[in-house]
Structure formats: structure tokens, C-alpha cells
Short mmCIF file of C-alpha atoms in Angstrom, two decimals:
data_model
loop_
_atom_site.label_atom_id
_atom_site.label_comp_id
_atom_site.label_asym_id
_atom_site.label_seq_id
_atom_site.Cartn_x
_atom_site.Cartn_y
_atom_site.Cartn_z
CA MET A 1 29.54 -19.56 4.98
CA LYS A 2 26.15 -19.71 3.59
CA ARG A 3 25.22 -18.24 0.04
CA LEU A 4 22.44 -15.79 -0.13
CA VAL A 5 21.18 -14.77 -3.42
CA ILE A 6 19.12 -11.77 -4.13
CA LEU A 7 17.29 -11.63 -7.31
CA GLY A 8 16.22 -7.65 -7.84
CA GLY A 9 18.65 -4.83 -7.11
CA GLY A 10 16.48 -2.07 -5.89
CA GLU A 11 15.94 -0.82 -2.36
CA SER A 12 14.55 -3.87 -0.86
CA GLY A 13 17.58 -6.03 -2.77
CA VAL A 14 20.16 -3.58 -1.83
CA GLY A 15 19.08 -3.54 1.63
CA THR A 16 18.89 -7.04 2.21
CA ALA A 17 22.71 -7.73 0.76
CA ILE A 18 23.80 -5.34 3.40
CA LEU A 19 22.46 -6.81 6.09
CA GLY A 20 23.36 -10.13 4.76
CA LYS A 21 26.78 -9.43 4.67
CA LYS A 22 27.17 -7.72 7.97
CA LYS A 23 25.65 -11.08 9.25
CA GLY A 24 28.33 -13.01 7.59
CA TYR A 25 26.46 -14.60 4.15
CA ASP A 26 28.05 -14.84 0.95
CA VAL A 27 26.24 -12.27 -0.59
CA PHE A 28 25.30 -12.19 -4.39
CA VAL A 29 22.78 -9.73 -6.22
CA SER A 30 21.16 -10.62 -9.71
CA ASP A 31 19.13 -8.16 -11.71
CA PHE A 32 17.58 -9.18 -15.15
CA GLY A 33 17.08 -5.47 -15.73
CA LYS A 34 19.02 -2.18 -15.01
CA ILE A 35 20.46 -1.86 -11.54
CA LYS A 36 20.17 1.99 -10.93
CA ASP A 37 23.57 4.09 -10.03
CA ASN A 38 23.07 4.86 -6.58
CA TYR A 39 22.27 1.30 -5.95
CA LYS A 40 25.49 0.14 -7.59
CA GLU A 41 27.49 2.49 -6.31
CA VAL A 42 26.72 1.29 -2.38
CA LEU A 43 26.86 -2.51 -3.55
CA ILE A 44 30.62 -1.60 -4.68
CA ILE A 45 31.38 0.40 -1.48
CA ASN A 46 30.14 -2.52 0.12
CA GLU A 47 32.25 -5.48 -1.73
CA ILE A 48 29.01 -6.98 -2.64
CA ALA A 49 29.34 -9.04 -6.05
CA TRP A 50 26.43 -8.29 -7.99
CA GLU A 51 24.97 -8.59 -12.14
CA GLU A 52 22.78 -6.90 -14.06
CA GLY A 53 20.84 -7.67 -17.35
CA THR A 54 20.92 -11.30 -16.80
CA HIS A 55 20.48 -14.06 -14.01
CA THR A 56 23.59 -16.74 -14.73
CA GLU A 57 22.16 -19.78 -13.07
CA ASP A 58 25.22 -21.37 -12.04
CA LEU A 59 25.82 -18.18 -9.46
CA ILE A 60 22.20 -18.26 -8.25
CA LEU A 61 21.03 -22.16 -7.93
CA ASN A 62 23.70 -23.00 -5.66
CA ALA A 63 22.16 -20.38 -3.14
CA ASP A 64 21.37 -21.79 0.55
CA VAL A 65 18.50 -19.14 0.94
CA VAL A 66 17.23 -16.60 -2.11
CA MET A 67 15.51 -13.38 -1.00
CA LYS A 68 13.17 -12.67 -4.30
CA SER A 69 12.08 -8.71 -4.72
CA PRO A 70 8.27 -8.30 -4.65
CA GLY A 71 8.39 -7.33 -8.35
CA ILE A 72 9.35 -10.51 -9.64
CA PRO A 73 6.53 -13.22 -10.14
CA GLU A 74 6.71 -16.51 -8.74
CA LYS A 75 6.04 -17.69 -12.60
CA SER A 76 9.50 -16.06 -13.64
CA PRO A 77 11.62 -19.10 -14.96
CA ILE A 78 14.58 -18.49 -12.35
CA VAL A 79 12.19 -18.79 -9.37
CA LYS A 80 10.90 -21.91 -10.72
CA LYS A 81 14.07 -23.40 -11.10
CA LEU A 82 15.04 -22.19 -7.52
CA ILE A 83 11.39 -23.78 -6.31
CA ALA A 84 12.05 -27.26 -8.28
CA LYS A 85 15.32 -27.76 -6.48
CA GLY A 86 13.85 -27.13 -2.94
CA ILE A 87 15.76 -23.73 -2.21
CA PRO A 88 13.88 -21.39 0.25
CA VAL A 89 12.63 -18.19 -1.60
CA ILE A 90 11.86 -15.56 0.71
CA SER A 91 10.88 -11.72 0.82
CA GLU A 92 13.13 -9.08 2.59
CA ILE A 93 10.80 -9.09 5.61
CA GLU A 94 11.45 -12.77 6.17
CA PHE A 95 14.87 -12.57 5.93
CA ALA A 96 15.45 -9.25 8.18
CA ALA A 97 13.01 -10.10 10.86
CA PRO A 98 15.03 -12.53 12.64
CA PHE A 99 17.71 -10.14 13.15
CA THR A 100 15.98 -7.62 15.08
CA LYS A 101 14.29 -7.64 18.52
CA ALA A 102 12.25 -4.44 17.99
CA ILE A 103 8.39 -4.57 18.04
CA ASN A 104 6.71 -5.48 14.82
CA ILE A 105 3.68 -3.58 13.04
CA GLY A 106 2.77 -5.00 9.96
CA ILE A 107 -0.09 -3.41 7.75
CA THR A 108 -1.90 -4.66 4.68
CA GLY A 109 -4.81 -4.52 2.67
CA SER A 110 -6.13 -3.36 -1.10
CA ASN A 111 -6.06 0.00 0.10
CA GLY A 112 -5.41 2.43 2.45
CA LYS A 113 -2.47 0.75 3.60
CA THR A 114 0.37 3.66 2.67
CA THR A 115 -2.25 6.22 4.97
CA THR A 116 -2.83 3.72 7.72
CA THR A 117 1.25 3.16 7.74
CA MET A 118 1.87 6.45 7.35
CA LEU A 119 -0.25 7.83 10.07
CA THR A 120 0.47 5.11 12.57
CA HIS A 121 4.21 5.97 12.11
CA HIS A 122 3.13 9.70 12.65
CA LEU A 123 1.11 8.67 16.03
CA LEU A 124 3.97 6.67 17.36
CA GLN A 125 7.05 9.13 16.60
CA SER A 126 5.08 12.11 17.82
CA ALA A 127 4.78 10.75 21.22
CA GLY A 128 8.84 10.10 21.39
CA LEU A 129 8.84 6.42 20.20
CA ASN A 130 11.93 5.51 18.42
CA VAL A 131 10.08 4.12 15.39
CA GLY A 132 11.08 2.86 11.95
CA LEU A 133 8.76 3.17 8.89
CA GLY A 134 9.61 0.49 6.03
CA GLY A 135 8.56 -2.42 3.93
CA ASN A 136 6.51 -1.32 0.77
CA ILE A 137 7.84 2.57 1.23
CA GLY A 138 10.50 4.46 2.77
CA LYS A 139 13.92 2.84 3.48
CA SER A 140 14.07 -1.19 2.96
CA PHE A 141 13.56 -2.57 6.69
CA ALA A 142 16.43 -5.01 6.06
CA TRP A 143 18.59 -1.52 5.65
CA GLN A 144 17.28 -0.30 8.64
CA VAL A 145 17.76 -3.52 10.61
CA ALA A 146 21.58 -3.68 9.46
CA GLU A 147 21.95 -0.49 11.15
CA ASP A 148 20.12 -1.53 14.09
CA LYS A 149 18.73 1.56 16.01
CA PHE A 150 14.60 1.37 16.11
CA ASP A 151 13.09 -0.18 19.04
CA SER A 152 9.70 -0.74 16.96
CA TYR A 153 9.17 -0.67 13.26
CA VAL A 154 5.95 -0.03 11.23
CA LEU A 155 5.85 -1.96 8.07
CA GLU A 156 3.38 -1.47 4.79
CA LEU A 157 3.31 -5.06 3.57
CA SER A 158 2.13 -5.98 0.03
CA SER A 159 0.32 -9.27 -0.66
CA PHE A 160 3.56 -10.31 -2.60
CA GLN A 161 5.85 -9.35 0.45
CA LEU A 162 3.58 -11.70 2.47
CA ASP A 163 3.58 -14.70 -0.27
CA GLY A 164 7.44 -14.78 0.85
CA ILE A 165 7.21 -15.25 4.62
CA ILE A 166 7.83 -18.34 6.59
CA ASN A 167 7.97 -17.81 10.06
CA TYR A 168 7.29 -13.68 10.25
CA LYS A 169 4.92 -12.36 12.44
CA PRO A 170 3.99 -9.01 13.90
CA HIS A 171 3.27 -8.08 17.06
CA ILE A 172 0.65 -5.80 15.95
CA ALA A 173 -1.28 -6.71 12.26
CA ILE A 174 -3.70 -4.44 10.60
CA ILE A 175 -5.75 -5.87 7.49
CA THR A 176 -7.21 -2.53 5.91
CA ASN A 177 -9.75 -3.81 3.77
CA ILE A 178 -9.45 -6.80 0.81
CA SER A 179 -10.61 -5.96 -2.70
CA PRO A 180 -9.42 -7.42 -6.16
CA ASP A 181 -6.14 -6.44 -7.03
CA HIS A 182 -3.19 -7.91 -8.55
CA LEU A 183 -5.16 -10.78 -9.68
CA ASP A 184 -2.76 -11.03 -12.65
CA ARG A 185 -0.23 -12.45 -10.58
CA TYR A 186 -3.12 -14.72 -8.43
CA ASP A 187 -3.94 -16.90 -11.85
CA TYR A 188 -6.96 -14.53 -11.81
CA LYS A 189 -8.28 -16.27 -8.67
CA TYR A 190 -9.45 -13.94 -5.86
CA ASP A 191 -9.32 -16.65 -3.15
CA ASN A 192 -5.39 -16.91 -3.58
CA TYR A 193 -5.18 -13.17 -3.27
CA ILE A 194 -7.01 -13.36 -0.10
CA ALA A 195 -5.16 -16.05 1.38
CA SER A 196 -2.07 -14.09 0.71
CA LYS A 197 -3.53 -11.64 2.60
CA PHE A 198 -4.25 -13.13 5.68
CA ARG A 199 -0.52 -14.81 5.90
CA ILE A 200 0.07 -11.48 8.22
CA THR A 201 -1.44 -13.37 11.13
CA MET A 202 -0.37 -16.91 10.34
CA ASN A 203 2.12 -16.96 12.87
CA GLN A 204 0.91 -14.55 15.55
CA THR A 205 0.18 -16.04 18.59
CA GLU A 206 -2.54 -14.90 21.86
CA GLU A 207 0.40 -12.53 22.92
CA ASP A 208 -0.20 -10.72 19.31
CA PHE A 209 -2.89 -8.50 18.09
CA LEU A 210 -4.90 -8.42 14.54
CA ILE A 211 -6.69 -4.98 14.20
CA TYR A 212 -9.20 -5.25 11.16
CA ASP A 213 -12.26 -3.52 9.01
CA ALA A 214 -14.89 -5.52 10.71
CA ASP A 215 -17.50 -3.84 7.34
CA ASP A 216 -15.25 -5.82 5.03
CA GLU A 217 -17.41 -8.74 3.95
CA ILE A 218 -14.46 -10.73 2.34
CA ILE A 219 -13.03 -10.02 5.99
CA ALA A 220 -15.86 -11.80 7.86
CA GLU A 221 -15.85 -14.56 5.58
CA TRP A 222 -12.78 -15.56 5.87
CA PHE A 223 -13.24 -15.61 9.86
CA LYS A 224 -16.17 -17.99 8.89
CA ASN A 225 -13.91 -20.47 7.81
CA ASN A 226 -10.48 -19.83 9.31
CA LYS A 227 -8.91 -18.95 12.94
CA THR A 228 -6.19 -17.04 14.03
CA LYS A 229 -4.83 -17.04 17.92
CA ALA A 230 -4.49 -13.54 17.49
CA LYS A 231 -6.37 -10.97 20.07
CA LEU A 232 -8.67 -9.22 17.53
CA ILE A 233 -9.47 -5.57 17.64
CA PRO A 234 -12.23 -4.87 14.93
CA PHE A 235 -12.92 -0.94 13.84
CA SER A 236 -16.45 0.18 11.63
CA LEU A 237 -18.18 2.91 10.42
CA THR A 238 -22.07 1.04 11.74
CA LYS A 239 -21.09 -1.17 14.42
CA THR A 240 -20.09 -0.34 18.00
CA PHE A 241 -17.73 -2.70 20.20
CA GLU A 242 -16.79 -3.49 23.68
CA ASN A 243 -13.59 -4.20 22.42
CA GLY A 244 -12.62 -2.11 19.28
CA ALA A 245 -13.04 1.14 17.23
CA PHE A 246 -16.17 2.73 15.69
CA ILE A 247 -17.89 5.87 14.84
CA LYS A 248 -20.93 7.37 17.42
CA ASP A 249 -22.57 10.47 17.26
CA LYS A 250 -19.88 11.95 15.25
CA ASN A 251 -16.95 10.97 17.62
CA MET A 252 -14.24 8.07 16.80
CA GLU A 253 -14.31 5.96 19.90
CA VAL A 254 -11.41 3.43 20.26
CA ASN A 255 -12.09 1.03 23.69
CA ILE A 256 -9.15 -1.45 24.02
CA ILE A 257 -9.46 -3.62 27.19
CA ASN A 258 -7.32 -2.43 29.99
CA GLU A 259 -6.50 0.69 28.21
CA GLU A 260 -8.23 4.27 28.70
CA GLU A 261 -11.18 4.98 26.42
CA PHE A 262 -9.96 7.09 23.54
CA ILE A 263 -12.81 9.82 21.91
CA MET A 264 -12.35 12.15 19.33
CA GLU A 265 -14.65 14.51 17.56
CA THR A 266 -14.33 13.24 13.84
CA GLU A 267 -14.50 16.87 12.65
CA TYR A 268 -11.11 17.80 13.95
CA ILE A 269 -9.15 14.69 12.25
CA ALA A 270 -7.41 15.88 9.31
CA LEU A 271 -7.66 13.04 6.99
CA GLU A 272 -11.17 13.58 5.30
CA GLY A 273 -13.66 10.88 3.93
CA LYS A 274 -15.17 7.74 5.30
CA HIS A 275 -12.15 5.96 4.41
CA ASN A 276 -9.71 7.88 5.92
CA MET A 277 -11.88 7.30 9.27
CA LYS A 278 -10.88 3.66 9.21
CA ASN A 279 -7.57 4.60 8.31
CA ALA A 280 -7.53 6.84 11.58
CA MET A 281 -9.20 4.11 13.81
CA ALA A 282 -6.55 1.43 12.81
CA ALA A 283 -3.79 3.84 13.79
CA THR A 284 -5.39 4.41 16.78
CA SER A 285 -5.93 1.25 17.95
CA VAL A 286 -2.15 0.61 17.39
CA ALA A 287 -1.62 3.74 19.29
CA LYS A 288 -3.35 2.75 22.63
CA LEU A 289 -1.71 -0.88 22.44
CA MET A 290 1.57 1.03 21.98
CA LYS A 291 0.38 2.81 25.32
CA ILE A 292 0.60 6.19 23.82
CA ARG A 293 -1.26 9.45 26.03
CA ASN A 294 -4.72 10.23 24.47
CA ALA A 295 -3.61 13.98 24.09
CA THR A 296 -0.86 13.12 21.91
CA ILE A 297 -3.07 10.95 19.53
CA ARG A 298 -5.58 13.85 19.41
CA GLU A 299 -2.69 16.02 18.67
CA SER A 300 -1.35 13.99 15.90
CA LEU A 301 -4.59 12.95 14.37
CA SER A 302 -5.59 16.52 13.84
CA ASN A 303 -2.28 17.75 12.31
CA PHE A 304 -1.36 14.62 9.76
CA GLN A 305 -0.55 15.72 6.79
CA GLY A 306 -1.67 12.84 4.20
CA VAL A 307 0.06 10.96 1.55
CA GLU A 308 1.42 12.21 -1.43
CA HIS A 309 -0.60 11.05 -5.02
CA ARG A 310 -3.85 9.98 -2.14
CA LEU A 311 -6.65 12.41 -2.88
CA GLU A 312 -3.72 14.85 -2.81
CA LYS A 313 -5.34 18.45 -3.79
CA VAL A 314 -2.76 19.99 -5.97
CA LEU A 315 -3.89 23.64 -7.22
CA LYS A 316 -7.52 25.53 -7.89
CA ILE A 317 -7.61 27.18 -10.62
CA GLN A 318 -10.22 29.24 -12.17
CA ASN A 319 -12.28 27.83 -9.26
CA VAL A 320 -11.58 24.42 -10.23
CA GLN A 321 -9.83 21.82 -7.83
CA TYR A 322 -7.10 19.47 -9.38
CA ILE A 323 -6.81 16.22 -7.03
CA ASN A 324 -3.90 14.18 -7.61
CA ASP A 325 -5.10 10.38 -6.85
CA SER A 326 -2.43 8.89 -8.77
CA LYS A 327 -2.06 6.14 -5.95
CA ALA A 328 -5.70 4.13 -6.58
CA THR A 329 -3.82 1.81 -8.69
CA ASN A 330 -6.89 -0.49 -8.28
CA VAL A 331 -11.21 -0.13 -8.64
CA ASN A 332 -11.57 0.15 -5.20
CA ALA A 333 -9.34 3.01 -4.54
CA THR A 334 -10.93 5.14 -7.02
CA PHE A 335 -14.21 4.26 -5.52
CA PHE A 336 -13.49 5.61 -2.41
CA ALA A 337 -12.40 8.47 -4.23
CA LEU A 338 -15.17 9.36 -6.62
CA ASP A 339 -17.40 8.64 -3.21
CA SER A 340 -15.72 11.67 -1.50
CA MET A 341 -16.20 14.37 -4.14
CA ASN A 342 -18.75 16.78 -3.61
CA THR A 343 -18.80 18.49 -7.15
CA PRO A 344 -19.19 17.34 -10.71
CA THR A 345 -15.91 15.84 -11.41
CA VAL A 346 -13.68 15.21 -14.56
CA TRP A 347 -12.34 12.02 -13.85
CA ILE A 348 -9.16 10.88 -15.69
CA VAL A 349 -8.41 7.05 -15.51
CA GLY A 350 -6.83 4.17 -17.24
CA GLY A 351 -3.65 2.38 -17.74
CA VAL A 352 -2.68 -0.99 -17.38
CA ASP A 353 -5.84 -2.96 -16.22
CA LYS A 354 -4.99 -5.56 -13.48
CA GLY A 355 -8.54 -7.78 -14.08
CA ASN A 356 -10.62 -4.86 -13.04
CA ASP A 357 -14.43 -4.97 -13.10
CA TYR A 358 -15.52 -1.23 -13.80
CA ASN A 359 -18.75 -2.09 -13.01
CA GLU A 360 -18.40 -1.56 -9.32
CA LEU A 361 -17.70 1.89 -9.87
CA MET A 362 -21.48 2.52 -12.19
CA SER A 363 -23.50 4.02 -9.51
CA MET A 364 -20.49 6.59 -8.55
CA VAL A 365 -19.89 7.57 -12.25
CA ARG A 366 -23.70 7.96 -12.93
CA GLU A 367 -23.99 10.12 -9.49
CA LYS A 368 -20.79 12.30 -9.75
CA VAL A 369 -18.76 12.38 -13.11
CA LYS A 370 -19.34 14.53 -15.88
CA ALA A 371 -16.76 13.66 -18.46
CA ILE A 372 -14.13 10.78 -18.64
CA ILE A 373 -10.77 10.89 -20.12
CA CYS A 374 -8.96 8.21 -20.72
CA LEU A 375 -5.08 7.71 -20.19
CA GLY A 376 -3.82 4.44 -20.98
CA ILE A 377 -2.66 2.35 -24.21
CA ASP A 378 -5.72 0.28 -24.35
CA ASN A 379 -8.98 2.07 -23.15
CA LYS A 380 -11.68 -0.25 -24.79
CA LYS A 381 -12.61 -1.53 -21.23
CA ILE A 382 -13.38 1.52 -19.86
CA ILE A 383 -15.04 3.01 -22.97
CA ASP A 384 -17.42 -0.03 -23.02
CA VAL A 385 -18.50 0.12 -19.55
CA PHE A 386 -18.88 4.09 -19.43
CA GLY A 387 -19.41 4.90 -22.91
CA ASN A 388 -23.59 5.19 -22.61
CA VAL A 389 -22.98 6.48 -19.21
CA VAL A 390 -21.48 10.08 -19.42
CA ASP A 391 -22.20 12.79 -22.02
CA ILE A 392 -18.19 13.13 -22.78
CA MET A 393 -15.77 10.30 -23.14
CA VAL A 394 -12.48 11.43 -24.33
CA GLU A 395 -8.63 9.28 -25.33
CA VAL A 396 -5.84 10.78 -24.62
CA ASN A 397 -2.08 9.52 -24.85
CA THR A 398 0.30 12.05 -22.46
CA MET A 399 -0.37 13.35 -18.93
CA GLU A 400 -0.03 17.11 -20.50
CA ASP A 401 -3.16 16.51 -23.01
CA ALA A 402 -5.33 14.84 -20.20
CA VAL A 403 -4.66 17.87 -17.90
CA LYS A 404 -5.51 20.56 -20.93
CA MET A 405 -8.57 18.44 -22.17
CA ALA A 406 -9.77 18.32 -18.39
CA GLN A 407 -9.57 21.95 -18.27
CA ARG A 408 -11.52 22.74 -21.32
CA LEU A 409 -14.36 20.27 -20.18
CA THR A 410 -14.73 21.94 -16.69
CA GLU A 411 -16.40 24.83 -15.43
CA LYS A 412 -16.30 27.17 -12.10
CA GLY A 413 -17.05 24.67 -9.14
CA ASP A 414 -15.84 21.44 -10.75
CA THR A 415 -13.31 19.07 -9.68
CA VAL A 416 -10.71 17.26 -12.42
CA LEU A 417 -9.72 14.07 -10.75
CA LEU A 418 -6.61 12.17 -11.53
CA SER A 419 -7.87 8.10 -9.88
CA PRO A 420 -6.70 6.05 -12.73
CA ALA A 421 -7.87 2.52 -11.18
CA CYS A 422 -5.08 0.66 -13.22
CA ALA A 423 -1.46 0.32 -12.72
CA SER A 424 0.84 3.10 -14.42
CA PHE A 425 3.46 1.01 -16.44
CA ASP A 426 1.71 1.41 -19.93
CA LEU A 427 3.14 5.52 -20.31
CA PHE A 428 5.15 6.17 -16.73
CA GLU A 429 7.77 4.83 -14.69
CA ASN A 430 5.19 3.87 -11.62
CA TYR A 431 2.21 6.00 -10.10
CA GLU A 432 4.44 8.45 -8.38
CA ASP A 433 6.04 9.39 -11.75
CA ARG A 434 2.31 9.75 -12.90
CA GLY A 435 1.40 11.58 -10.10
CA ARG A 436 4.12 14.13 -10.71
CA GLN A 437 3.51 14.81 -14.12
CA PHE A 438 0.24 15.40 -13.23
CA LYS A 439 1.21 18.28 -11.02
CA LYS A 440 3.64 19.37 -13.13
CA ALA A 441 1.08 19.55 -15.85
CA VAL A 442 -2.03 21.31 -13.92
CA ARG A 443 1.13 23.80 -12.54
CA ASN A 444 2.02 24.79 -16.21
CA LEU A 445 -1.88 25.79 -17.15
#
């Protein structure tokens, strides 16, 4: 019996444990922190051995294969020891993929991947396909494979999940864009992070497809020096293609060889903003490859509700619009958010900096931002960059204070935007917790 050790007792860890047990592995789950009660219960019911608050080396270093949760860095001592012993350390996606014959659609990118994943899933599900949603969002992919009921899966894949693949290949891959993120996990080398994203296509064959942003300089640069066997489907806001997706005369057009051309006026697409047109083009390209009728795609694009914590309109109070963009955990995401503001903006920013270059936001801040509220433990970098650019710069320690201060600084017609450009772990559990606290504070005004 092969021994499967799982590091991390969260959603992906417990899902992998259930699948491993079902497939006849000797399974052990080890979490250096606390395992949440609901996950403990699942492990106990399924008679899976587990530990928390420690990594017992004798029980881990005898593994045949190890599934590492994406949050655990390669540099952690236990992972280093496993690698030194030559024990394969893989991600949930790599472990689960061989156990399903379903069509796999994998989506990665620095920004837009959640919206694109949700929209793609919405397009396929609305067309009546039996499709699962997983990866970085929703229920664990491995858990769904254990229950084995979907014909296809749409998976949001982080660079950390892709670092842990060996043979995994999606039939359809999407790279939404690439901008600096998580550089703290890649030795502050941008090239390592870029290479990580492109692992999504490394095992693809001539039968597979890679959908990508043709306006993205980093992606274009990669194609100059590297090849993929997959059929390429580009999308762009500025160029047009015989085989690809583009915007022309206020229409979104998707042309894929051997498929009926798709055209839709952009004003009828529910999502707003240039970056969302890209997300819509990527998702529609998948829908066309999956043979979904144009009428169904049009209807689904016009009724899609968007994603919580991503440019989510919370409330209008005294004619001031409050927007929750807590999911913007890097500079590029915040750039898109500021770009879509049409009114004077009070911007709430800050958190755990992952090696950000805030100068990229300078033109947007000069044009759109009237006041900055820093919400983080260490705001020095933000203050250094924007201190002379905006008239008002305030530091606060709680979301409640941030929102009250924002209300004081606004007048009719303004917008308050929470778009932190940083991770949330200094003051919050995660970006969802940060976003929910923002919404709660707004509702309490």
C-alpha cells in the first residue's frame, strides 16, 4: 500500500485525503497549525490519521508521495527534507487529475483568474453542461473527483498549484495576464514567477488549446523564447485576429476556426471595465471550443453577477458609492480598479506588501485619487510614494476607522474604493474577511 502524506489540513488537503483513501492509499494528514473543526470531523468520519500543531518527521519522511497545500512555501524545513530524500512533493491538482476522465479547463494569471473562472463555469453550466468548479475556489478538485460526477471541470490555478505539477495538462488553458505578484515566494525573481505560470501549458499537445492575452508584454516576451504545442487562441482590446477574440466597433468578436463566429455588443455584457472585456473574451473562447450555442453565450454574458470582493458595489450613502475590491492583493489589480473609477476617489490601501512597486499607480493616483487611507501595520512605502501626490493621507488600524474616515473625506458624487494592492494577513484572516469587514462597516455608517 502506497503512503500518501498530506501537508495542510484545509480544503485541498482534506479533499486529497478523501480521494487518496478511496483509491487505496495509506493516508496521513499533518498540519503545522490548527485544523478547523469541520475538517477534523471529516477526517475522523473517514478514519484518516491526522495531527496538528506539529510535523512528526518519522510519520512524514516515510511517504511515497506528498501533497503540499499551496500555502506552504518550498522553503519550509519539512519540504526541504522531503525534496532532499527524493520524495515527490506535488499539488492537489497533480494528484487528482489522473483519477478523472473529465475535460479539464485550467485558468491562471496574476489578475482576473477568479472572474474568468466563475464566468467560464457560468457559461458552461447555463448551457446545461455537467461541470465542476474548483482549484483555488470552491470545493476541492480532489474531493469532487472522489465523488466523480462531473464531465468537465473549470479550475482556477495559482502559481503555487502549478509549481506542484509534473504531468497535469488541461485540455484548454487560459493565461489571463502576468504582472509581479508573490515575488516573496520566488526569491524576488520575476522570471521564476513567470515560468511558474507557463507550467500550465508545459504538457499540452497539438490537441489542446492555450487562450492568452495578446496585449500582455510579458506573455509576448515568453513566446519569443519558448514554445508550446497547444493551438493558440489570443484575445486583445487593440488587435484583430482570424483565429482569436477581439473588440471591434464596440462589438466583442470571437472567431475560432471551424466554429460559427460570435459577435456581441459590449454594452450588453454585464461586467464593466476593460479588464472584464478580456475576461469575457477568454471565457467566451472556452464556450465556443465547448460547442455552446451563440444565443446561450449571449444570454449568460448579459446576466453574470460578478465575483464577491472584486469591484463589488456595496452601497450608495449620501450619493457616495462604496466599492469592495478586497481581492486586489497586488498592484496590477489595483491599477485596473483605479482605471475604472469615473469620480473623485478616496482610496483605502495597504496590508502585507509582497514586493510592490507603487510607482506603477502614479498616473492613476494623480488623475483619480483625492485622499488615501492607509490600512496596514507598515505603511511607510505607500506614504513615501504618494505623500506628495495627494492632499490628504491618513493612517488607521481598523476597518471601522478606515470607513468612518472615508465618509468624512467624501462629498456627494465621490467613490470610496477599498483596493488594498497587498495581502491581508497583518490585520485580517484573508482577503474575504477584509472585504466582509469593509461591507459590515459601510452598512453600519
